[in-house]
CSV table of C-alpha atoms in Angstrom, one decimal:
chain,number,residue,atom,x,y,z
A,1,UNK,CA,0.0,0.0,0.0
A,2,UNK,CA,1.4,3.4,-0.9
A,3,UNK,CA,1.9,6.5,1.2
A,4,UNK,CA,-0.8,9.3,1.2
A,5,UNK,CA,-1.0,11.6,-1.7
A,6,UNK,CA,2.1,13.9,-1.4
A,7,UNK,CA,0.2,16.8,-3.1
A,8,UNK,CA,-2.5,17.0,-0.3
A,9,UNK,CA,-2.0,19.3,2.7
A,10,UNK,CA,-0.3,17.6,5.6
A,11,UNK,CA,-3.4,17.4,7.8
A,12,UNK,CA,-5.4,15.9,4.9
A,13,UNK,CA,-2.7,13.3,4.3
A,14,UNK,CA,-2.6,12.3,8.0
A,15,UNK,CA,-6.4,12.0,8.0
A,16,UNK,CA,-6.0,9.6,5.0
A,17,UNK,CA,-3.5,7.5,7.0
A,18,UNK,CA,-5.7,7.4,10.1
A,19,UNK,CA,-8.7,6.3,8.1
A,20,UNK,CA,-6.9,2.9,7.7
A,21,UNK,CA,-7.3,2.1,11.4
A,22,UNK,CA,-4.9,-0.3,13.2
A,23,UNK,CA,-1.1,-0.1,12.7
A,24,UNK,CA,0.0,2.2,9.9
A,25,UNK,CA,2.0,0.9,6.9
A,26,UNK,CA,5.7,1.4,7.5
A,27,UNK,CA,7.7,2.9,4.6
A,28,UNK,CA,10.8,0.9,3.5
A,29,UNK,CA,14.2,2.3,2.5
A,30,UNK,CA,14.1,3.5,-1.1
A,31,UNK,CA,11.1,5.7,-0.6
A,32,UNK,CA,12.1,9.4,-1.0
A,33,UNK,CA,10.1,10.4,2.1
A,34,UNK,CA,12.8,8.8,4.2
A,35,UNK,CA,15.5,11.1,2.6
A,36,UNK,CA,13.8,14.4,2.3
A,37,UNK,CA,14.1,15.6,5.9
A,38,UNK,CA,11.1,17.0,7.6
A,39,UNK,CA,9.4,20.3,8.3
A,40,UNK,CA,9.2,21.6,11.9
A,41,UNK,CA,5.9,20.9,13.6
A,42,UNK,CA,4.1,24.3,14.0
A,43,UNK,CA,0.5,23.3,14.6
A,44,UNK,CA,-0.1,21.8,11.1
A,45,UNK,CA,-2.3,19.1,12.6
A,46,UNK,CA,-4.1,20.8,15.4
A,47,UNK,CA,-4.2,19.3,18.9
A,48,UNK,CA,-6.9,16.7,18.3
A,49,UNK,CA,-5.4,15.4,15.1
A,50,UNK,CA,-1.9,15.4,16.6
A,51,UNK,CA,-3.1,13.3,19.5
A,52,UNK,CA,-4.6,10.8,17.1
A,53,UNK,CA,-1.5,10.7,15.0
A,54,UNK,CA,0.7,10.2,18.0
A,55,UNK,CA,-1.6,7.4,19.2
A,56,UNK,CA,-1.3,5.7,15.8
A,57,UNK,CA,2.5,6.0,15.8
A,58,UNK,CA,2.6,4.3,19.2
A,59,UNK,CA,0.3,1.5,18.1
A,60,UNK,CA,2.4,1.0,15.0
A,61,UNK,CA,5.6,1.0,17.0
A,62,UNK,CA,4.3,-1.7,19.3
A,63,UNK,CA,2.9,-3.8,16.5
A,64,UNK,CA,6.1,-3.8,14.5
A,65,UNK,CA,7.6,-4.2,17.2
A,66,UNK,CA,10.1,-1.5,17.7
A,67,UNK,CA,11.4,1.0,20.3
A,68,UNK,CA,11.0,4.1,18.2
A,69,UNK,CA,9.1,5.4,15.2
A,70,UNK,CA,9.5,8.6,13.3
A,71,UNK,CA,6.8,10.3,11.2
A,72,UNK,CA,8.6,9.9,7.9
A,73,UNK,CA,8.5,6.1,8.5
A,74,UNK,CA,4.8,6.3,7.9
A,75,UNK,CA,5.1,8.7,5.0
A,76,UNK,CA,4.6,12.0,6.9
A,77,UNK,CA,7.3,14.6,6.6
A,78,UNK,CA,6.8,16.2,10.0
A,79,UNK,CA,9.5,16.5,12.7
A,80,UNK,CA,7.8,14.2,15.2
A,81,UNK,CA,8.8,10.8,16.6
A,82,UNK,CA,7.8,8.5,19.4
A,83,UNK,CA,10.1,6.3,21.6
A,84,UNK,CA,9.5,3.7,24.2
A,85,UNK,CA,11.6,0.7,25.4
A,86,UNK,CA,10.6,-1.6,28.3
A,87,UNK,CA,14.1,-3.2,28.0
A,88,UNK,CA,13.1,-6.8,28.5
A,89,UNK,CA,16.6,-8.1,28.3
A,90,UNK,CA,18.9,-10.3,30.4
A,91,UNK,CA,21.1,-8.6,33.0
A,92,UNK,CA,24.3,-9.2,31.1
A,93,UNK,CA,22.8,-7.4,28.1
A,94,UNK,CA,21.4,-4.6,30.2
A,95,UNK,CA,24.9,-4.0,31.7
A,96,UNK,CA,26.9,-4.2,28.5
A,97,UNK,CA,24.5,-2.0,26.5
A,98,UNK,CA,23.4,0.2,29.3
A,99,UNK,CA,19.9,-0.7,28.2
A,100,UNK,CA,17.4,0.6,30.8
A,101,UNK,CA,13.6,1.1,30.5
A,102,UNK,CA,12.6,4.2,28.6
A,103,UNK,CA,9.1,5.4,29.2
A,104,UNK,CA,6.9,6.4,26.3
A,105,UNK,CA,7.9,9.8,25.0
A,106,UNK,CA,6.8,12.0,22.1
A,107,UNK,CA,9.6,14.1,20.5
A,108,UNK,CA,8.5,17.2,18.6
A,109,UNK,CA,11.1,19.2,16.8
A,110,UNK,CA,13.9,17.3,18.5
A,111,UNK,CA,17.6,18.1,18.2
A,112,UNK,CA,20.6,16.4,19.9
A,113,UNK,CA,24.2,17.1,20.6
A,114,UNK,CA,26.9,14.9,22.1
A,115,UNK,CA,27.8,15.2,25.8
A,116,UNK,CA,31.4,14.2,26.4
A,117,UNK,CA,33.7,12.2,24.1
A,118,UNK,CA,32.7,8.6,25.0
A,119,UNK,CA,31.4,6.6,22.1
A,120,UNK,CA,30.1,3.1,21.8
A,121,UNK,CA,29.3,0.7,19.0
A,122,UNK,CA,26.4,-1.9,18.9
A,123,UNK,CA,24.2,-3.6,16.3
A,124,UNK,CA,21.2,-1.6,15.3
A,125,UNK,CA,18.2,-2.4,13.2
A,126,UNK,CA,15.4,-0.3,11.7
A,127,UNK,CA,11.8,-1.0,10.9
A,128,UNK,CA,12.3,0.7,7.5
A,129,UNK,CA,15.3,-1.6,6.7
A,130,UNK,CA,13.7,-5.0,7.4
A,131,UNK,CA,15.9,-8.1,7.8
A,132,UNK,CA,19.3,-6.5,8.5
A,133,UNK,CA,21.3,-5.0,11.3
A,134,UNK,CA,24.7,-3.3,11.4
A,135,UNK,CA,27.0,-1.8,14.0
A,136,UNK,CA,26.8,1.9,14.5
A,137,UNK,CA,29.3,3.9,16.6
A,138,UNK,CA,27.5,6.7,18.4
A,139,UNK,CA,28.0,9.2,21.2
A,140,UNK,CA,27.3,7.3,24.5
A,141,UNK,CA,25.5,10.4,25.9
A,142,UNK,CA,23.5,13.1,24.3
A,143,UNK,CA,21.6,16.2,25.2
A,144,UNK,CA,18.1,16.3,23.6
A,145,UNK,CA,16.2,19.5,23.2
A,146,UNK,CA,12.8,20.1,21.6
A,147,UNK,CA,9.2,19.9,22.8
A,148,UNK,CA,6.7,17.2,23.8
A,149,UNK,CA,3.2,16.8,22.2
A,150,UNK,CA,1.8,19.5,24.5
A,151,UNK,CA,4.4,22.1,23.5
A,152,UNK,CA,6.3,21.8,26.7
A,153,UNK,CA,10.1,22.3,26.4
A,154,UNK,CA,12.4,19.2,26.5
A,155,UNK,CA,16.0,19.6,27.6
A,156,UNK,CA,17.3,16.3,28.9
A,157,UNK,CA,20.5,14.2,28.9
A,158,UNK,CA,20.2,10.6,27.8
A,159,UNK,CA,22.8,8.0,28.2
A,160,UNK,CA,23.4,4.4,27.1
A,161,UNK,CA,20.7,2.7,25.0
A,162,UNK,CA,18.1,5.4,25.4
A,163,UNK,CA,20.7,7.8,23.9
A,164,UNK,CA,21.0,5.5,20.9
A,165,UNK,CA,17.3,5.4,20.4
A,166,UNK,CA,17.0,9.2,20.6
A,167,UNK,CA,19.8,9.6,18.0
A,168,UNK,CA,18.4,6.9,15.7
A,169,UNK,CA,14.9,8.5,15.6
A,170,UNK,CA,16.1,12.1,15.4
A,171,UNK,CA,18.3,11.1,12.5
A,172,UNK,CA,15.2,9.9,10.7
A,173,UNK,CA,13.8,13.4,10.9
A,174,UNK,CA,16.9,14.7,9.1
A,175,UNK,CA,16.6,12.1,6.2
A,176,UNK,CA,19.4,9.9,7.7
A,177,UNK,CA,19.2,6.1,8.0
A,178,UNK,CA,21.3,4.2,10.5
A,179,UNK,CA,23.0,2.6,7.5
A,180,UNK,CA,24.5,6.0,6.7
A,181,UNK,CA,26.4,5.8,10.0
A,182,UNK,CA,27.1,2.1,10.1
A,183,UNK,CA,30.3,0.1,9.8
A,184,UNK,CA,29.7,-1.4,6.3
A,185,UNK,CA,31.6,-4.6,7.0
A,186,UNK,CA,29.3,-5.3,10.0
A,187,UNK,CA,26.1,-5.5,7.9
A,188,UNK,CA,24.4,-8.8,8.9
A,189,UNK,CA,21.0,-10.5,8.4
A,190,UNK,CA,18.8,-10.8,11.5
A,191,UNK,CA,19.5,-14.6,11.3
A,192,UNK,CA,23.3,-14.1,11.3
A,193,UNK,CA,23.1,-11.7,14.3
A,194,UNK,CA,21.0,-14.2,16.2
A,195,UNK,CA,23.2,-17.2,15.4
A,196,UNK,CA,26.7,-15.6,15.5
A,197,UNK,CA,26.7,-12.1,17.1
A,198,UNK,CA,24.0,-12.3,19.8
A,199,UNK,CA,26.5,-11.7,22.6
A,200,UNK,CA,25.9,-8.5,24.5
A,201,UNK,CA,28.6,-6.5,22.7
A,202,UNK,CA,30.0,-6.8,19.1
A,203,UNK,CA,33.7,-7.4,19.8
A,204,UNK,CA,33.8,-10.9,18.2
A,205,UNK,CA,31.9,-9.6,15.2
A,206,UNK,CA,34.4,-6.8,14.8
A,207,UNK,CA,37.3,-9.3,14.9
A,208,UNK,CA,35.8,-11.8,12.5
A,209,UNK,CA,34.1,-9.3,10.0
A,210,UNK,CA,37.0,-6.9,10.1
A,211,UNK,CA,35.8,-3.5,11.4
A,212,UNK,CA,36.9,-1.2,14.3
A,213,UNK,CA,35.2,-0.4,17.5
A,214,UNK,CA,35.9,2.6,19.8
């Protein structure tokens, strides 16, 4: 199923999407909407429609399942994303990846900047690039600014896995996919990651596939 008519006003296109009910179709890599970047949210949807759109993004994220979803991934070029991670992982994974529960958040017009020089590399996947994962080296801590869905200011520091989620979803809003930042030699199918590289950190993958980690 295609994305809404690009020529229609944004609010109209979102109404078209929401008329589908249930989880929204997720746009796959190769669709230009993932590369165009987004326009800042400035009331284009109105409070009621924004609330419905955010609810649909959350339903779609859960159904996929994923820990984040950006508006361009459902064909909407607005600077909005949702994130949420219950972090249901073993303790060794939690410690190695600093993966802690991240409550549901709506990010409106988010921007991030690194905090400190520490960087870490782990496998990432993306709902718009199904079937594959790759190692991405990112700042281990970032400062996020922007607003929430009610227009309240956000200014918060995220570390560990939540920082990775924030960066991944904000990148989507700039037309950047995780593959643009990935170690090319690390690219692996989900099956290969599960069978070979499922340890908490990717050191063995780096040795055997031939790429560097910080």
